[in-house]
Coordinates of C-alpha atoms in Angstrom, one line a residue:
Chain V
M22 CA -200.7 -122.3 -137.1
N23 CA -198.2 -125.0 -136.2
L24 CA -196.5 -123.8 -133.1
A25 CA -193.9 -126.7 -133.1
F26 CA -192.8 -125.8 -136.6
R27 CA -192.6 -122.1 -135.8
D28 CA -190.6 -122.8 -132.7
V29 CA -188.2 -125.1 -134.6
R30 CA -187.8 -122.5 -137.4
H31 CA -187.1 -119.8 -134.8
N32 CA -184.3 -122.0 -133.2
L33 CA -183.3 -123.7 -136.4
F34 CA -179.6 -123.9 -135.8
R35 CA -179.9 -125.3 -132.3
F36 CA -182.5 -127.7 -133.5
L37 CA -180.3 -128.9 -136.3
L38 CA -177.3 -129.2 -134.0
T39 CA -179.4 -131.3 -131.6
C40 CA -180.6 -133.4 -134.6
L41 CA -177.0 -133.9 -135.7
G42 CA -176.0 -135.2 -132.2
L43 CA -179.0 -137.5 -132.3
G44 CA -178.2 -138.4 -135.9
L45 CA -174.7 -139.5 -134.8
L46 CA -176.2 -141.6 -132.1
M47 CA -178.6 -143.1 -134.7
T48 CA -175.6 -143.8 -137.0
V49 CA -174.0 -145.9 -134.2
V50 CA -177.3 -147.7 -133.7
L51 CA -177.6 -148.4 -137.4
A52 CA -174.0 -149.4 -137.7
M53 CA -174.4 -151.9 -134.9
M54 CA -177.6 -153.2 -136.7
G55 CA -175.6 -153.4 -139.9
I56 CA -172.6 -155.2 -138.3
Y57 CA -175.0 -157.6 -136.6
N58 CA -176.7 -158.4 -139.9
G59 CA -173.4 -158.5 -141.7
L60 CA -172.0 -161.0 -139.3
V61 CA -174.9 -163.3 -139.7
A62 CA -175.2 -162.7 -143.5
D63 CA -171.4 -163.3 -144.0
A64 CA -171.6 -166.5 -142.1
L65 CA -174.6 -167.7 -144.0
N66 CA -173.4 -166.5 -147.4
I67 CA -170.6 -169.1 -147.4
V68 CA -173.1 -171.8 -146.7
K69 CA -175.8 -170.5 -149.0
A70 CA -173.4 -169.8 -151.9
P71 CA -173.3 -173.4 -153.3
Q72 CA -177.1 -173.5 -153.2
A73 CA -176.9 -177.1 -151.9
D74 CA -179.7 -179.1 -150.3
L75 CA -177.4 -181.6 -148.4
W76 CA -174.0 -181.4 -146.8
V77 CA -172.1 -184.7 -146.4
V78 CA -169.3 -184.4 -143.8
E79 CA -167.1 -186.6 -141.6
A80 CA -169.1 -188.7 -139.1
D81 CA -169.6 -187.2 -135.6
T82 CA -168.7 -183.7 -136.7
Q83 CA -170.7 -180.6 -137.5
G84 CA -168.2 -179.7 -140.3
P85 CA -167.0 -178.1 -142.2
F86 CA -167.7 -174.7 -140.6
A87 CA -168.2 -175.5 -137.0
E88 CA -165.4 -178.1 -136.8
A89 CA -162.9 -179.8 -139.0
S90 CA -164.2 -182.5 -141.4
K91 CA -162.1 -184.7 -143.6
I92 CA -163.7 -187.3 -145.8
P93 CA -162.2 -189.4 -148.7
N94 CA -162.0 -187.8 -152.1
D95 CA -164.2 -190.4 -153.7
T96 CA -167.2 -189.7 -151.5
R97 CA -168.7 -187.5 -154.1
E98 CA -169.2 -190.4 -156.5
A99 CA -171.0 -192.4 -153.9
V100 CA -173.3 -189.5 -153.0
A101 CA -173.9 -188.8 -156.7
R102 CA -175.3 -192.3 -157.1
L103 CA -178.0 -191.8 -154.5
H104 CA -181.6 -191.7 -155.5
G105 CA -182.8 -188.1 -156.0
V106 CA -179.4 -186.5 -156.1
V107 CA -179.2 -184.2 -159.1
E108 CA -175.8 -182.5 -158.7
T109 CA -172.8 -182.9 -156.4
G110 CA -169.5 -181.2 -155.7
S111 CA -166.5 -181.8 -153.5
I112 CA -165.3 -178.9 -151.5
T113 CA -162.5 -177.9 -149.2
Y114 CA -162.1 -174.9 -146.8
Q115 CA -159.0 -173.6 -145.2
T116 CA -157.7 -170.3 -143.9
V117 CA -154.3 -169.2 -145.1
E118 CA -152.1 -166.2 -144.8
A119 CA -150.4 -165.1 -148.0
P120 CA -147.9 -162.3 -148.6
F121 CA -149.1 -159.6 -151.0
E122 CA -147.4 -156.3 -151.8
G123 CA -145.6 -156.2 -148.5
A124 CA -148.5 -157.1 -146.4
T125 CA -150.0 -160.4 -145.3
L126 CA -153.5 -161.2 -146.5
R127 CA -155.6 -163.6 -144.4
L128 CA -157.8 -165.5 -146.8
Y129 CA -160.5 -168.2 -146.7
V130 CA -159.6 -170.6 -149.4
I131 CA -162.5 -172.5 -151.0
G132 CA -161.5 -175.4 -153.3
Y133 CA -164.1 -176.7 -155.7
E134 CA -164.3 -178.8 -158.8
R135 CA -164.9 -176.7 -161.9
G136 CA -168.2 -177.4 -163.5
R137 CA -169.6 -178.8 -160.2
L138 CA -171.3 -177.4 -157.2
G139 CA -169.4 -175.2 -154.8
G140 CA -168.0 -172.4 -157.0
P141 CA -168.6 -168.7 -156.8
H142 CA -172.3 -167.8 -157.2
T143 CA -172.1 -164.5 -159.0
I144 CA -168.9 -163.1 -160.5
T145 CA -169.1 -159.3 -160.5
E146 CA -165.9 -158.7 -162.5
G147 CA -163.8 -160.9 -164.7
R148 CA -164.6 -164.6 -165.2
G149 CA -164.8 -167.9 -163.3
L150 CA -162.0 -170.4 -163.2
Q151 CA -161.2 -171.9 -166.7
A152 CA -157.7 -173.3 -166.2
S153 CA -157.1 -176.4 -164.1
H154 CA -154.5 -174.7 -162.0
F155 CA -153.2 -171.4 -160.6
E156 CA -156.2 -169.2 -161.2
L157 CA -158.3 -167.8 -158.5
V158 CA -161.5 -165.8 -158.0
A159 CA -161.4 -163.5 -155.0
D160 CA -163.8 -161.5 -152.9
A161 CA -163.3 -157.8 -153.6
K162 CA -162.8 -157.1 -149.9
S163 CA -159.5 -158.9 -150.1
G164 CA -158.0 -155.9 -151.9
L165 CA -157.0 -158.0 -154.9
F166 CA -157.8 -156.8 -158.4
L167 CA -158.1 -158.6 -161.7
G168 CA -154.7 -159.6 -163.0
D169 CA -153.0 -159.5 -159.6
T170 CA -150.9 -162.5 -158.7
L171 CA -150.6 -164.1 -155.3
V172 CA -148.3 -166.8 -154.0
L173 CA -150.1 -169.6 -152.2
G174 CA -148.0 -172.4 -150.9
R175 CA -145.3 -172.8 -153.6
N176 CA -147.4 -171.7 -156.5
R177 CA -148.3 -168.3 -158.0
F178 CA -152.0 -167.7 -158.7
T179 CA -153.6 -165.1 -160.9
V180 CA -156.8 -163.3 -160.1
V181 CA -159.2 -163.9 -162.9
G182 CA -162.5 -162.9 -161.3
L183 CA -164.0 -161.0 -158.4
V184 CA -167.0 -161.7 -156.2
R185 CA -168.7 -159.7 -153.5
D186 CA -169.8 -160.4 -149.9
T187 CA -168.2 -163.8 -149.7
M188 CA -166.3 -164.2 -146.4
N189 CA -166.2 -166.5 -143.5
S190 CA -167.7 -165.9 -140.1
G191 CA -164.4 -164.4 -138.9
G192 CA -164.5 -161.8 -141.7
D193 CA -161.7 -163.3 -143.8
P194 CA -162.5 -162.7 -147.5
A195 CA -162.8 -165.8 -149.6
I196 CA -160.9 -166.9 -152.6
F197 CA -161.9 -169.8 -154.9
I198 CA -159.4 -172.1 -156.5
T199 CA -159.7 -175.5 -158.1
L200 CA -160.1 -178.5 -155.8
A201 CA -156.8 -179.9 -157.1
D202 CA -154.9 -176.7 -156.2
A203 CA -156.6 -176.6 -152.8
Q204 CA -155.6 -180.1 -152.0
V205 CA -152.0 -179.4 -153.0
L206 CA -152.1 -176.2 -150.9
Q207 CA -153.3 -178.3 -147.9
T208 CA -150.3 -180.6 -148.3
Q209 CA -147.9 -177.7 -148.7
L210 CA -149.2 -176.0 -145.7
A211 CA -149.4 -179.1 -143.6
P212 CA -146.9 -179.4 -140.7
S213 CA -143.4 -180.5 -141.8
A214 CA -143.8 -183.7 -140.0
A215 CA -146.8 -184.6 -142.2
R216 CA -144.7 -183.9 -145.3
V217 CA -142.0 -186.1 -144.0
Q218 CA -144.5 -188.9 -143.5
A219 CA -145.7 -188.3 -147.1
A220 CA -142.1 -188.5 -148.4
R221 CA -141.7 -191.8 -146.6
G222 CA -144.6 -193.2 -148.6
A223 CA -147.5 -192.8 -146.3
S224 CA -150.9 -192.5 -148.0
A225 CA -151.9 -189.2 -149.5
G226 CA -154.9 -189.1 -147.1
A227 CA -152.6 -189.2 -144.2
A228 CA -150.7 -186.2 -145.5
G229 CA -154.0 -184.4 -146.0
G230 CA -153.7 -184.1 -149.8
A231 CA -156.5 -186.4 -151.0
T232 CA -159.2 -185.5 -148.6
I233 CA -162.1 -183.1 -148.9
A234 CA -164.0 -181.2 -146.3
A235 CA -167.5 -182.0 -147.5
V236 CA -169.6 -183.2 -150.4
I237 CA -172.5 -180.9 -151.3
A238 CA -175.5 -182.2 -153.2
R239 CA -178.5 -180.6 -154.9
L240 CA -181.6 -182.8 -154.9
D241 CA -184.5 -183.3 -157.1
P242 CA -187.3 -181.1 -155.6
S243 CA -189.6 -184.1 -155.4
V244 CA -187.2 -185.9 -153.1
D245 CA -187.4 -185.6 -149.4
V246 CA -184.0 -184.3 -148.2
Q247 CA -184.4 -186.0 -144.8
N248 CA -184.7 -189.4 -146.5
V249 CA -181.5 -188.9 -148.5
A250 CA -179.7 -187.6 -145.3
H251 CA -180.9 -190.7 -143.5
T252 CA -179.4 -192.9 -146.2
V253 CA -176.1 -191.1 -146.0
R254 CA -176.0 -191.4 -142.1
Q255 CA -176.3 -195.2 -142.5
W256 CA -172.8 -195.1 -143.9
K257 CA -171.0 -195.1 -140.6
H258 CA -168.1 -192.9 -141.5
L259 CA -170.2 -190.0 -142.8
A260 CA -172.7 -187.6 -141.4
A261 CA -175.3 -185.6 -143.4
L262 CA -176.7 -182.2 -142.7
T263 CA -179.5 -180.5 -144.5
Q264 CA -179.0 -176.9 -145.7
N265 CA -181.2 -175.7 -142.8
E266 CA -179.3 -177.7 -140.3
Q267 CA -176.0 -176.4 -141.6
E268 CA -177.3 -172.8 -141.3
D269 CA -178.6 -173.4 -137.8
I270 CA -175.2 -174.8 -136.7
L271 CA -173.5 -171.8 -138.1
I272 CA -175.8 -169.4 -136.3
Q273 CA -175.9 -171.3 -133.1
S274 CA -172.4 -172.4 -132.6
V275 CA -170.2 -170.2 -134.8
V276 CA -171.6 -166.7 -134.6
D277 CA -173.9 -167.1 -131.7
K278 CA -171.7 -165.4 -129.0
A279 CA -170.7 -162.5 -131.3
R280 CA -174.4 -162.1 -132.3
K281 CA -175.5 -162.0 -128.7
Q282 CA -172.7 -159.6 -127.8
I283 CA -173.7 -157.2 -130.6
G284 CA -177.4 -157.7 -129.9
L285 CA -176.9 -156.7 -126.3
F286 CA -174.8 -153.7 -127.2
L287 CA -177.5 -152.7 -129.6
G288 CA -180.1 -153.0 -126.8
I289 CA -177.9 -150.7 -124.6
L290 CA -177.5 -148.2 -127.4
L291 CA -181.2 -148.0 -128.0
T292 CA -181.8 -147.5 -124.3
V293 CA -179.2 -144.8 -124.2
S294 CA -180.8 -143.2 -127.3
A295 CA -184.2 -143.3 -125.5
V296 CA -182.8 -141.6 -122.4
V297 CA -180.9 -139.0 -124.5
I298 CA -184.1 -138.2 -126.5
A299 CA -186.1 -138.0 -123.3
L300 CA -183.6 -135.6 -121.7
I301 CA -183.4 -133.4 -124.8
I302 CA -187.2 -133.1 -125.0
Y303 CA -187.5 -132.5 -121.3
T304 CA -184.9 -129.8 -121.4
M305 CA -186.5 -128.2 -124.4
T306 CA -189.8 -128.2 -122.6
M307 CA -188.3 -126.7 -119.4
E308 CA -186.9 -123.9 -121.4
K309 CA -190.3 -123.1 -122.7
L310 CA -192.3 -123.1 -119.4
K311 CA -192.9 -119.4 -119.4
Q312 CA -194.2 -119.6 -123.0
I313 CA -196.3 -122.6 -122.1
A314 CA -197.8 -120.7 -119.1
T315 CA -198.6 -117.8 -121.4
L316 CA -200.3 -120.1 -123.9
K317 CA -202.4 -121.6 -121.1
L318 CA -203.2 -118.1 -119.8
I319 CA -204.5 -116.9 -123.2
G320 CA -206.7 -119.9 -123.4
A321 CA -204.8 -122.5 -125.4
P322 CA -206.2 -126.0 -124.8
D323 CA -203.9 -128.7 -123.5
S324 CA -204.0 -130.4 -127.0
V325 CA -202.1 -127.4 -128.4
I326 CA -199.4 -127.6 -125.8
I327 CA -199.1 -131.4 -126.0
G328 CA -199.0 -131.1 -129.8
L329 CA -196.2 -128.5 -129.5
I330 CA -194.0 -130.9 -127.5
V331 CA -194.9 -134.2 -129.2
Q332 CA -194.5 -132.8 -132.7
Q333 CA -191.1 -131.4 -131.9
S334 CA -190.0 -134.6 -130.2
V335 CA -191.1 -136.7 -133.3
A336 CA -189.5 -134.1 -135.6
L337 CA -186.3 -134.4 -133.6
G338 CA -186.3 -138.2 -133.9
A339 CA -187.2 -138.2 -137.6
V340 CA -184.5 -135.7 -138.6
G341 CA -182.0 -137.5 -136.4
L342 CA -182.9 -140.8 -138.0
I343 CA -182.7 -139.4 -141.5
L344 CA -179.3 -137.9 -140.7
G345 CA -178.1 -141.1 -139.1
L346 CA -179.4 -143.2 -142.1
G347 CA -177.7 -140.9 -144.6
L348 CA -174.4 -141.0 -142.6
I349 CA -174.3 -144.7 -142.2
L350 CA -175.1 -145.3 -145.9
A351 CA -172.3 -142.9 -146.8
V352 CA -169.7 -144.6 -144.6
K353 CA -170.8 -148.2 -144.4
D354 CA -168.4 -149.4 -147.2
Y355 CA -165.4 -148.1 -145.3
F356 CA -166.0 -150.6 -142.5
P357 CA -163.5 -153.5 -142.6
R358 CA -166.4 -155.9 -142.2
R359 CA -169.7 -155.9 -144.1
V360 CA -172.4 -153.5 -142.7
L361 CA -175.6 -154.9 -144.1
L362 CA -178.6 -152.6 -143.7
E363 CA -182.0 -154.0 -144.8
P364 CA -185.0 -151.8 -145.4
V365 CA -186.6 -153.7 -142.5
N366 CA -183.9 -152.4 -140.2
A367 CA -184.6 -148.8 -141.1
L368 CA -188.4 -149.4 -140.7
A369 CA -187.8 -151.1 -137.3
L370 CA -185.6 -148.3 -136.1
T371 CA -188.2 -145.8 -137.4
G372 CA -190.9 -147.5 -135.4
I373 CA -188.7 -147.8 -132.3
I374 CA -187.6 -144.1 -132.5
L375 CA -191.2 -143.0 -133.0
V376 CA -192.3 -144.9 -129.9
V377 CA -189.3 -143.6 -127.9
C378 CA -190.0 -140.0 -129.0
V379 CA -193.6 -140.2 -128.0
L380 CA -192.8 -141.9 -124.7
A381 CA -189.9 -139.5 -124.1
S382 CA -192.1 -136.5 -124.8
G383 CA -194.3 -137.8 -122.0
L384 CA -191.9 -136.4 -119.5
G385 CA -192.0 -133.0 -121.1
V386 CA -195.8 -133.1 -121.6
R387 CA -196.2 -134.0 -117.9
A388 CA -194.0 -131.0 -116.9
A389 CA -195.9 -128.7 -119.3
L390 CA -199.4 -129.7 -118.1
K391 CA -198.3 -129.1 -114.5
V392 CA -197.3 -125.5 -115.3
D393 CA -199.5 -123.0 -113.6
P394 CA -200.8 -120.3 -116.0
A395 CA -200.2 -117.8 -113.2
T396 CA -196.5 -118.2 -113.8
A397 CA -196.9 -116.0 -116.9
L398 CA -198.3 -113.2 -114.7
G399 CA -195.4 -113.4 -112.2
G400 CA -195.6 -112.3 -108.7
Chain S
M14 CA -220.5 -91.8 -110.9
V15 CA -221.4 -92.4 -114.5
Q16 CA -219.8 -95.8 -114.5
D17 CA -221.9 -97.1 -111.6
K18 CA -225.0 -96.8 -113.7
R19 CA -223.4 -99.1 -116.3
S20 CA -223.5 -102.8 -116.1
A21 CA -221.2 -104.5 -113.7
I22 CA -218.8 -106.8 -115.6
V23 CA -216.7 -108.1 -112.6
E24 CA -218.4 -108.8 -109.3
V25 CA -216.5 -110.3 -106.5
R26 CA -218.5 -111.1 -103.4
G27 CA -217.0 -112.4 -100.1
V28 CA -214.0 -113.9 -101.9
A29 CA -211.3 -115.4 -99.6
K30 CA -208.3 -117.4 -100.5
H31 CA -206.0 -119.2 -98.2
Y32 CA -203.0 -121.5 -98.8
G33 CA -202.1 -124.3 -96.5
E34 CA -203.8 -125.5 -93.3
G35 CA -203.2 -125.2 -89.6
E36 CA -200.1 -123.3 -88.5
A37 CA -198.9 -123.1 -92.1
R38 CA -202.1 -121.4 -93.3
V39 CA -201.7 -118.2 -95.1
D40 CA -204.7 -116.0 -95.8
A41 CA -204.0 -114.2 -99.1
L42 CA -207.5 -112.7 -99.4
R43 CA -210.1 -112.2 -96.6
S44 CA -213.7 -111.8 -97.6
L45 CA -213.2 -109.3 -100.3
D46 CA -215.9 -107.4 -102.3
L47 CA -215.2 -105.7 -105.6
T48 CA -217.3 -104.4 -108.5
V49 CA -216.0 -103.1 -111.8
H50 CA -218.2 -101.7 -114.5
A51 CA -218.0 -101.6 -118.2
G52 CA -215.7 -98.8 -119.4
E53 CA -213.9 -98.5 -116.0
V54 CA -210.2 -98.6 -115.7
V55 CA -209.2 -99.5 -112.1
A56 CA -206.0 -100.1 -110.3
L57 CA -205.1 -102.6 -107.6
L58 CA -202.5 -101.1 -105.3
G59 CA -200.8 -102.4 -102.3
P60 CA -197.5 -103.7 -100.9
S61 CA -196.0 -107.0 -102.0
G62 CA -198.0 -109.9 -100.5
S63 CA -201.1 -107.8 -100.0
G64 CA -203.1 -110.1 -102.3
K65 CA -203.2 -108.1 -105.6
T66 CA -201.9 -110.9 -107.8
T67 CA -204.1 -113.5 -106.1
L68 CA -207.1 -111.4 -106.8
L69 CA -206.1 -110.9 -110.4
N70 CA -205.6 -114.7 -110.7
I71 CA -209.1 -115.4 -109.3
I72 CA -210.7 -112.9 -111.6
G73 CA -208.7 -114.3 -114.5
C74 CA -210.0 -117.8 -113.8
I75 CA -206.5 -119.1 -113.0
I76 CA -207.0 -120.1 -109.4
D77 CA -210.1 -121.0 -107.5
P78 CA -211.2 -118.9 -104.5
S79 CA -211.4 -120.8 -101.1
K80 CA -214.7 -119.0 -100.5
G81 CA -217.0 -116.5 -102.1
Q82 CA -218.5 -115.8 -105.5
V83 CA -217.2 -114.3 -108.7
S84 CA -219.3 -113.2 -111.6
L85 CA -217.7 -112.3 -114.9
D86 CA -219.9 -110.6 -117.5
G87 CA -223.0 -112.0 -115.9
E88 CA -221.7 -115.6 -115.6
M89 CA -221.2 -117.0 -112.1
V90 CA -217.9 -118.9 -112.2
Y91 CA -216.2 -121.3 -109.7
D92 CA -219.4 -123.1 -108.9
N93 CA -219.4 -126.8 -109.4
A94 CA -220.7 -126.5 -113.0
W95 CA -217.5 -124.9 -114.2
L96 CA -214.8 -127.4 -115.2
R97 CA -211.2 -126.6 -116.0
G98 CA -211.9 -126.6 -119.8
D99 CA -214.7 -124.2 -119.3
L100 CA -212.6 -121.7 -117.4
R101 CA -210.0 -121.9 -120.2
R102 CA -212.7 -121.1 -122.7
L103 CA -213.9 -118.3 -120.5
R104 CA -210.4 -116.9 -120.4
L105 CA -210.1 -117.2 -124.2
D106 CA -213.5 -115.5 -124.9
K107 CA -213.9 -112.9 -122.2
I108 CA -210.5 -112.0 -120.7
G109 CA -207.5 -110.4 -122.2
F110 CA -204.2 -110.4 -120.4
I111 CA -201.4 -107.8 -120.5
F112 CA -198.2 -108.8 -118.8
Q113 CA -195.4 -106.8 -117.2
A114 CA -192.9 -108.2 -119.7
H115 CA -195.2 -108.4 -122.7
N116 CA -194.8 -112.3 -122.8
L117 CA -195.0 -112.4 -126.6
L118 CA -194.1 -115.9 -127.9
P119 CA -190.6 -115.4 -129.2
F120 CA -191.0 -117.8 -132.1
L121 CA -194.0 -116.0 -133.6
N122 CA -193.9 -112.6 -135.3
A123 CA -196.0 -109.7 -134.0
A124 CA -199.0 -110.5 -136.3
D125 CA -198.9 -114.2 -135.5
N126 CA -198.8 -113.5 -131.8
V127 CA -202.1 -111.7 -132.2
A128 CA -203.6 -114.1 -134.7
L129 CA -202.9 -117.1 -132.5
V130 CA -205.5 -116.0 -130.0
L131 CA -208.1 -115.7 -132.7
Q132 CA -207.2 -119.0 -134.2
L133 CA -207.4 -120.7 -130.8
A134 CA -211.0 -119.2 -130.7
G135 CA -211.8 -120.9 -134.0
Q136 CA -211.2 -118.2 -136.5
S137 CA -209.6 -119.2 -139.9
A138 CA -206.0 -118.2 -140.5
A139 CA -207.0 -115.6 -143.1
V140 CA -209.6 -114.0 -140.9
A141 CA -207.2 -114.1 -137.9
Q142 CA -204.4 -112.5 -139.9
A143 CA -206.6 -109.7 -141.2
R144 CA -208.0 -108.9 -137.7
A145 CA -204.4 -109.0 -136.3
Q146 CA -203.2 -106.5 -138.9
E147 CA -206.2 -104.3 -138.2
L148 CA -205.5 -104.3 -134.5
L149 CA -201.8 -103.6 -135.0
D150 CA -202.6 -100.8 -137.4
Y151 CA -205.0 -99.4 -134.8
L152 CA -202.2 -99.5 -132.2
E153 CA -199.8 -97.9 -134.7
V154 CA -197.5 -100.9 -134.9
G155 CA -198.9 -102.2 -138.2
N156 CA -195.6 -101.6 -139.9
R157 CA -193.9 -104.1 -137.5
A158 CA -196.4 -106.9 -138.1
R159 CA -193.8 -109.2 -139.5
A160 CA -191.1 -108.4 -136.9
M161 CA -190.1 -111.0 -134.4
P162 CA -190.6 -109.9 -130.7
A163 CA -186.8 -109.8 -130.1
L164 CA -186.6 -107.0 -132.7
L165 CA -189.4 -104.9 -131.2
S166 CA -188.7 -102.0 -128.9
G167 CA -190.3 -102.2 -125.4
G168 CA -193.1 -99.8 -126.4
E169 CA -193.8 -101.7 -129.6
A170 CA -193.8 -105.1 -127.8
Q171 CA -196.2 -103.8 -125.3
R172 CA -198.6 -102.5 -128.0
V173 CA -198.4 -105.9 -129.7
A174 CA -199.2 -107.5 -126.3
I175 CA -202.2 -105.1 -126.0
A176 CA -203.3 -106.1 -129.5
R177 CA -203.2 -109.7 -128.5
A178 CA -205.2 -109.0 -125.3
L179 CA -207.8 -107.3 -127.4
A180 CA -207.9 -109.8 -130.2
N181 CA -211.1 -111.6 -129.1
S182 CA -212.8 -108.3 -128.0
P183 CA -212.8 -109.4 -124.4
R184 CA -215.0 -107.7 -121.8
I185 CA -212.4 -107.9 -119.1
I186 CA -208.7 -106.9 -119.5
L187 CA -206.4 -107.8 -116.7
A188 CA -203.0 -106.1 -116.7
D189 CA -200.1 -107.0 -114.5
E190 CA -197.8 -104.0 -114.2
P191 CA -198.5 -103.0 -117.8
T192 CA -196.2 -100.0 -117.8
A193 CA -193.4 -101.3 -115.6
A194 CA -191.0 -101.8 -118.5
L195 CA -191.8 -98.4 -120.1
D196 CA -190.6 -94.9 -119.5
S197 CA -193.0 -92.2 -118.3
K198 CA -193.9 -90.9 -121.7
R199 CA -194.6 -94.4 -123.1
A200 CA -196.4 -95.4 -119.9
G201 CA -198.7 -92.5 -120.3
I202 CA -199.4 -93.3 -124.0
V203 CA -200.1 -97.0 -123.1
M204 CA -202.5 -96.0 -120.3
D205 CA -204.3 -93.5 -122.6
L206 CA -204.6 -96.2 -125.2
L207 CA -206.1 -98.6 -122.6
R208 CA -208.6 -96.0 -121.5
K209 CA -209.6 -95.4 -125.1
L210 CA -210.0 -99.1 -125.8
A211 CA -212.0 -99.7 -122.6
A212 CA -214.4 -97.0 -123.6
E213 CA -214.7 -98.1 -127.3
Q214 CA -215.1 -101.8 -126.5
D215 CA -217.3 -101.3 -123.4
A216 CA -214.8 -103.4 -121.5
C217 CA -213.3 -103.0 -118.1
I218 CA -209.6 -102.9 -117.2
I219 CA -208.2 -104.1 -113.9
A220 CA -204.5 -103.4 -113.5
V221 CA -202.0 -104.3 -110.8
T222 CA -199.5 -101.5 -110.6
H223 CA -196.9 -99.8 -108.5
D224 CA -196.3 -97.1 -111.1
E225 CA -197.2 -93.8 -109.4
K226 CA -196.8 -91.8 -112.5
I227 CA -199.8 -93.3 -114.1
L228 CA -202.2 -93.4 -111.2
D229 CA -204.1 -90.3 -112.5
R230 CA -205.1 -92.4 -115.5
F231 CA -207.3 -94.7 -113.5
D232 CA -210.9 -94.2 -112.7
H233 CA -210.6 -95.8 -109.3
L234 CA -207.8 -97.1 -107.1
F235 CA -208.3 -100.1 -104.8
H236 CA -205.8 -100.4 -102.0
L237 CA -205.2 -103.9 -100.7
R238 CA -203.4 -104.7 -97.4
D239 CA -203.2 -108.1 -95.8
G240 CA -205.8 -109.5 -98.1
R241 CA -208.4 -106.8 -97.5
L242 CA -209.5 -103.8 -99.4
E243 CA -208.5 -100.8 -97.3
D244 CA -210.9 -98.5 -98.9
K245 CA -213.8 -99.6 -100.8
K246 CA -213.0 -97.3 -103.7
E247 CA -211.0 -94.2 -104.2
D248 CA -211.5 -91.9 -107.2
A249 CA -208.2 -91.4 -108.8
T250 CA -209.1 -88.0 -110.2

């Protein structure tokens, strides 16, 4: 006879209400985990999307994500000629604000050369860029749909494809346009003084039109990426970062503070959850002291009483966790930023909640074991 | 007395119990002797604080005496050989408790409240349920076997509590104000039932009571005052 189950069944409504409260708390914990993961994943997605091995950027910078990087347009040809380089692509990044249907969209514009590295990885709807100009592929979170048109700079672009989960570390959804369009957009968006300089005959590079942010390269698997990076670094005006270095820079310098902030908050939330569970279990036990005294008096061993408390505690945590998981899975897509939940998160939280429940029930068990069976007799 | 020729189930010799030390010392029981035989139904009477509940707790293996010896069904308890787990087992096997407020577990139905004791003693669920139903039928509450305690009347709940106390066929039944929650008629019925059970099961019943209307149902009345038995034994009838 499982006393914990019988007790839960007897007070089912109250138990479920308690589980719901705990479930909401678990929802917040899982949401924070998801936001934490989403922040890191979004930041890394942009870097991982081109599937490059090497990033060639402006010397003495950690560009193009951590700081600005401008290198000459023809750098790609030079990099492509290096031993072991299989594929290359020139790429630009910039953040723009564009009017759309009465609102202003903040977008992360990625310019790339069609047919080369740097384009969208997987198109979920529509197609990739086919025309040389005025087409774009957008992240679905931008709110743009296939066929929508959007004015960027002085030109109107048509949405021809959609991708998912492509945004910068600030949460701005990405759009992909051709490198040529992106360079024109850079010029058009440059300060008016720069445009004046361009009109006076200054070089295109000075106006920002003929530069790129980085050259990305894919290497032959048999080639040591560090050797190629070393070769590039010998060209004084360039720096080279491996894919891993680029990811580390993003994590450590770009999203590090936000990550720590969310991580700390997550820690506080888990602590609060532990205290709440402990209090609930303790209160549930205190309400049953007379029944526990009766059980002791009729000869129930301590294991029966401990089982009653620990099983209820674990059931409370398990049901709360399932409710929390269900709720966050139902609402996660409504968050403005990506909430990324991995199975390992659910497993980790399950482990944490299990440990917390067992530890929290310790308070209740301690109170129960101290109950004098004579309490049941009264007097 | 017929009972005196029968075997003694409860023997209390020179039992004393005190709480605290020095000026704070309270003597709850002072060198008390008591013998109860199989089939006897006895009452412990006395004012509040006279030591009735302390004596019941000592006989019920709930608290240790400070001094003296207690023998239950031929087994000497509270010597060093008895550990806490053994006392629990002794309670389970040899002692049945009946409470003032029935103390049925509210989350178990009537039959499960009775069957629980049997399952704790190692009986299978099926055997325990069958025995529980048998006991409830015997106590004329078999039709309420699936009812939760909150839905039982006071009399029904007390009968279920008696069934639980009897589940393991204990030799000693300790009752704390067993009729306090019942009217005169019901109290009389419950006491008659206890007397019948004591005779049938060759058990003894020791009850703490203040209920004067049932005193004639006891074989002997033991009066306690200031931790001592005032009279060794008084025949109720």
